[in-house]
């Protein structure tokens, strides 16, 4: 039996058919892979478009000069101060009273002690000594008194920031003074019985009580040294009635319904508050 040669089975016709078949298979696989990649890319683009549309729909319209609101908050460890029930006290003296000695016929010396509660409420005690000596040139009537007085009350700091050293406050006072006054005048004629008589009254006793509405401010100059100013509206609550006349000047109350003070203040405290560790939220703004 005659054996055929290998070259007879590997002719150019068979080789070309085999190569064509391989190219067909590879072309099909490559087309399928391209279709898969195109579908995935289209899906990603669709998702990105959806996210962009949502972001655009929820994006806030900003006015000129307005900053974007925080879009993210990050928790960080920080310190926060806590207001205490008792945070110190202030000692003050009114300098307007001694100045009045040079400008008026009445003056006073006054000091105050104010407690600090939560840096918001300030119970206060005021004490002083008032003087008055009136000698009217036209009527020749003389009035003289000097006596101590006292006030108690409370002020409230109405500023929003309670940690700063400056304060703006409103307050109420109750004042009282027990004093004696002298009253004298020229000879007066009796229109009914006739005749004339001068009067010279000594040591007329009187007790006066009044209330005050206070509006004032306190500003830090440096360290513990502060200055303060206040204006007050006063109204008498009760006053002893005498058979002669009402006193024209009451120590601590003065002559009229309005009064003012200018104080030098020493603010003695031991800090703005207790510092405690606390987790805070820090805003991160994305432009």
Coordinates of C-alpha atoms in Angstrom, one line a residue:
X1 CA 0.0 0.0 0.0
X2 CA 1.3 3.4 -1.0
X3 CA 1.4 6.1 1.8
X4 CA 0.4 9.6 0.7
X5 CA 2.6 12.5 1.5
X6 CA 1.7 15.2 4.1
X7 CA 1.9 17.9 1.5
X8 CA -1.1 16.5 -0.1
X9 CA -3.2 17.2 3.0
X10 CA -1.8 20.7 3.5
X11 CA -2.5 22.3 0.2
X12 CA -3.0 26.1 -0.2
X13 CA -6.8 25.6 -0.5
X14 CA -7.2 24.1 2.9
X15 CA -4.9 26.6 4.6
X16 CA -6.8 29.5 3.2
X17 CA -10.1 28.1 4.4
X18 CA -8.8 27.6 7.9
X19 CA -7.4 31.2 8.1
X20 CA -10.7 32.6 6.9
X21 CA -12.6 30.7 9.6
X22 CA -10.3 32.0 12.3
X23 CA -10.7 35.6 11.1
X24 CA -14.5 35.2 11.1
X25 CA -14.5 34.0 14.7
X26 CA -12.2 36.8 15.9
X27 CA -14.2 39.5 14.1
X28 CA -17.4 38.3 15.8
X29 CA -15.8 38.3 19.3
X30 CA -14.3 41.8 18.8
X31 CA -17.7 43.2 17.7
X32 CA -19.4 41.7 20.7
X33 CA -16.9 43.2 23.1
X34 CA -17.3 46.7 21.5
X35 CA -21.1 46.4 21.9
X36 CA -20.7 45.6 25.6
X37 CA -18.3 48.6 26.2
X38 CA -20.6 51.0 24.3
X39 CA -23.6 49.8 26.5
X40 CA -21.6 50.4 29.7
X41 CA -20.4 53.8 28.6
X42 CA -24.0 54.8 27.7
X43 CA -25.2 53.7 31.1
X44 CA -22.5 55.7 32.9
X45 CA -23.3 58.8 30.9
X46 CA -27.0 58.4 31.7
X47 CA -26.4 58.1 35.4
X48 CA -24.1 61.2 35.3
X49 CA -26.7 63.2 33.5
X50 CA -29.3 62.2 36.1
X51 CA -27.0 63.3 39.0
X52 CA -26.2 66.6 37.2
X53 CA -29.9 67.3 36.6
X54 CA -30.7 66.7 40.3
X55 CA -27.9 68.9 41.4
X56 CA -29.0 71.6 39.0
X57 CA -32.6 71.4 40.2
X58 CA -31.6 71.6 43.9
X59 CA -28.9 74.3 43.4
X60 CA -29.8 77.4 45.3
X61 CA -30.0 80.7 43.4
X62 CA -27.7 83.2 45.1
X63 CA -28.1 86.9 45.1
X64 CA -25.2 89.2 44.2
X65 CA -22.7 89.1 47.0
X66 CA -24.4 86.2 48.8
X67 CA -22.2 83.3 49.9
X68 CA -23.3 79.6 49.3
X69 CA -24.7 77.8 52.3
X70 CA -22.8 75.0 53.8
X71 CA -23.3 71.8 51.9
X72 CA -21.4 69.5 54.3
X73 CA -20.7 69.3 58.0
X74 CA -17.7 67.7 59.6
X75 CA -17.7 66.6 63.2
X76 CA -14.7 67.9 65.1
X77 CA -13.6 68.0 68.7
X78 CA -13.6 71.5 70.2
X79 CA -14.2 73.6 73.3
X80 CA -17.3 75.4 74.3
X81 CA -17.7 77.8 77.2
X82 CA -20.5 77.4 79.6
X83 CA -22.1 80.2 81.6
X84 CA -21.9 79.7 85.4
X85 CA -24.5 80.7 88.1
X86 CA -22.0 83.0 89.8
X87 CA -19.3 84.6 87.6
X88 CA -18.0 87.4 89.8
X89 CA -18.9 90.9 90.8
X90 CA -18.3 94.5 90.1
X91 CA -17.5 97.5 92.4
X92 CA -18.3 100.9 91.1
X93 CA -18.4 104.6 92.2
X94 CA -20.4 107.4 90.7
X95 CA -18.3 110.4 89.6
X96 CA -21.1 112.6 88.5
X97 CA -22.2 113.3 92.1
X98 CA -18.9 115.0 93.2
X99 CA -18.9 117.0 89.9
X100 CA -22.4 118.3 90.9
X101 CA -20.8 119.9 93.9
X102 CA -19.2 122.5 91.6
X103 CA -22.3 123.0 89.4
X104 CA -25.3 122.7 91.6
X105 CA -26.7 123.2 95.1
X106 CA -26.9 119.5 95.7
X107 CA -24.5 116.6 95.3
X108 CA -23.9 113.1 96.5
X109 CA -21.3 110.3 97.0
X110 CA -22.4 106.9 95.9
X111 CA -20.9 103.4 95.5
X112 CA -22.4 100.1 94.3
X113 CA -21.8 96.3 94.5
X114 CA -23.2 94.3 91.6
X115 CA -23.2 90.5 91.4
X116 CA -22.8 88.6 88.1
X117 CA -25.3 85.7 87.5
X118 CA -24.8 83.8 84.2
X119 CA -23.4 87.1 82.8
X120 CA -27.1 88.0 82.2
X121 CA -28.6 88.9 85.6
X122 CA -26.9 91.4 88.0
X123 CA -28.4 91.9 91.5
X124 CA -27.2 95.2 92.7
X125 CA -26.9 97.2 96.0
X126 CA -26.3 100.9 95.9
X127 CA -25.6 103.1 98.9
X128 CA -24.7 106.8 99.2
X129 CA -24.9 110.0 101.1
X130 CA -26.8 113.1 99.7
X131 CA -26.4 116.8 100.5
X132 CA -28.5 119.7 99.6
X133 CA -28.4 123.4 100.7
X134 CA -30.7 125.8 98.9
X135 CA -30.8 129.5 99.5
X136 CA -33.2 131.1 97.0
X137 CA -32.2 134.7 96.3
X138 CA -35.7 135.8 95.2
X139 CA -37.9 134.1 97.8
X140 CA -35.3 134.1 100.6
X141 CA -36.4 130.5 101.4
X142 CA -33.7 128.2 102.7
X143 CA -33.7 124.4 102.6
X144 CA -31.0 122.1 104.0
X145 CA -30.6 118.4 104.5
X146 CA -28.0 115.6 104.4
X147 CA -28.6 112.0 105.0
X148 CA -27.8 108.4 103.7
X149 CA -29.8 106.4 101.3
X150 CA -29.9 102.9 99.8
X151 CA -31.2 101.2 96.7
X152 CA -31.6 97.5 95.8
X153 CA -32.5 96.0 92.5
X154 CA -31.5 93.9 89.5
X155 CA -30.1 94.6 86.0
X156 CA -30.4 92.4 82.9
X157 CA -27.9 92.3 80.1
X158 CA -29.9 92.4 76.9
X159 CA -27.0 91.8 74.5
X160 CA -27.2 88.6 72.5
X161 CA -23.5 87.8 73.1
X162 CA -23.2 87.1 76.8
X163 CA -19.4 86.3 76.7
X164 CA -18.2 89.8 75.7
X165 CA -17.1 92.4 78.3
X166 CA -19.4 95.1 77.1
X167 CA -23.0 95.1 78.4
X168 CA -26.3 96.9 77.6
X169 CA -28.8 96.5 80.3
X170 CA -32.2 97.5 81.7
X171 CA -33.0 97.3 85.4
X172 CA -35.3 98.2 88.3
X173 CA -34.5 99.7 91.7
X174 CA -36.2 100.2 95.0
X175 CA -34.8 103.2 97.0
X176 CA -35.4 104.4 100.5
X177 CA -34.1 107.3 102.6
X178 CA -34.8 108.5 106.2
X179 CA -33.7 112.1 106.7
X180 CA -34.4 115.4 108.6
X181 CA -34.5 118.8 106.8
X182 CA -34.5 122.4 107.9
X183 CA -36.8 125.0 106.3
X184 CA -36.8 128.7 107.0
X185 CA -38.0 131.9 105.2
X186 CA -38.7 135.6 105.5
X187 CA -41.4 137.3 107.6
X188 CA -44.9 136.4 106.2
X189 CA -48.1 138.4 106.8
X190 CA -51.2 136.6 108.0
X191 CA -54.0 137.6 105.5
X192 CA -56.8 136.6 107.9
X193 CA -55.8 137.6 111.4
X194 CA -53.3 140.2 110.5
X195 CA -49.8 140.5 111.8
X196 CA -46.7 138.9 110.6
X197 CA -44.4 136.0 111.6
X198 CA -41.3 134.5 110.4
X199 CA -40.8 130.7 110.3
X200 CA -37.7 128.7 111.1
X201 CA -38.3 125.0 111.2
X202 CA -35.6 122.6 112.3
X203 CA -35.3 118.8 112.1
X204 CA -38.5 117.9 110.2
X205 CA -38.4 114.1 110.0
X206 CA -39.3 112.4 106.7
X207 CA -39.1 108.9 105.1
X208 CA -39.3 108.6 101.4
X209 CA -39.5 105.5 99.2
X210 CA -39.4 105.3 95.4
X211 CA -38.9 103.1 92.4
X212 CA -36.5 103.5 89.4
X213 CA -36.4 102.2 85.9
X214 CA -32.8 102.1 84.6
X215 CA -31.3 101.9 81.2
X216 CA -27.5 101.9 80.9
X217 CA -24.4 100.5 79.4
X218 CA -20.9 99.3 80.5
X219 CA -17.8 99.3 78.3
X220 CA -14.4 97.8 78.9
X221 CA -11.4 100.3 78.8
X222 CA -8.6 97.8 79.7
X223 CA -8.3 94.7 81.9
X224 CA -10.7 95.0 84.8
X225 CA -11.3 98.7 84.4
X226 CA -14.6 99.6 82.9
X227 CA -16.8 102.7 82.6
X228 CA -20.6 102.9 82.8
X229 CA -23.4 105.3 82.1
X230 CA -27.1 105.1 83.0
X231 CA -30.2 107.2 82.8
X232 CA -33.1 106.7 85.3
X233 CA -36.7 107.5 85.5
X234 CA -37.9 107.7 89.2
X235 CA -41.3 107.7 90.8
X236 CA -42.2 108.1 94.5
X237 CA -44.0 105.2 96.1
X238 CA -44.5 106.7 99.6
X239 CA -43.5 109.7 101.5
X240 CA -44.1 110.9 105.1
X241 CA -46.7 113.7 105.2
X242 CA -46.0 116.6 107.5
X243 CA -48.1 119.6 108.6
X244 CA -45.7 122.0 107.0
X245 CA -44.6 121.1 103.4
X246 CA -43.1 118.4 101.3
X247 CA -39.3 118.2 101.0
X248 CA -38.0 119.7 97.8
X249 CA -34.9 117.4 97.8
X250 CA -34.7 113.8 98.9
X251 CA -31.2 112.2 99.3
X252 CA -30.9 109.5 96.7
X253 CA -33.9 110.6 94.8
X254 CA -33.0 114.2 94.0
X255 CA -35.4 116.9 92.9
X256 CA -37.0 115.6 89.7
X257 CA -38.1 112.4 88.0
X258 CA -35.0 112.0 85.8
X259 CA -31.5 111.3 86.9
X260 CA -28.2 110.0 85.4
X261 CA -25.0 108.5 86.6
X262 CA -21.5 108.0 85.3
X263 CA -19.6 105.2 87.0
X264 CA -16.0 104.0 87.2
X265 CA -16.2 100.2 87.5
X266 CA -13.8 97.5 88.5
X267 CA -15.1 94.2 87.1
X268 CA -13.7 91.4 89.3
X269 CA -14.5 88.0 87.9
X270 CA -12.8 84.7 87.3
X271 CA -13.4 84.0 83.7
X272 CA -16.2 84.2 81.2
X273 CA -17.4 80.6 82.0
X274 CA -16.3 77.1 82.5
X275 CA -14.7 75.5 79.4
X276 CA -15.9 72.0 78.5
X277 CA -15.0 69.6 75.7
X278 CA -17.7 69.1 73.2
X279 CA -18.1 67.7 69.7
X280 CA -18.8 70.6 67.3
X281 CA -20.0 70.7 63.7
X282 CA -17.8 72.6 61.3
X283 CA -19.4 73.7 58.1
X284 CA -17.5 73.0 54.8
X285 CA -18.7 75.2 52.0
X286 CA -18.4 74.0 48.5
X287 CA -18.4 76.6 45.8

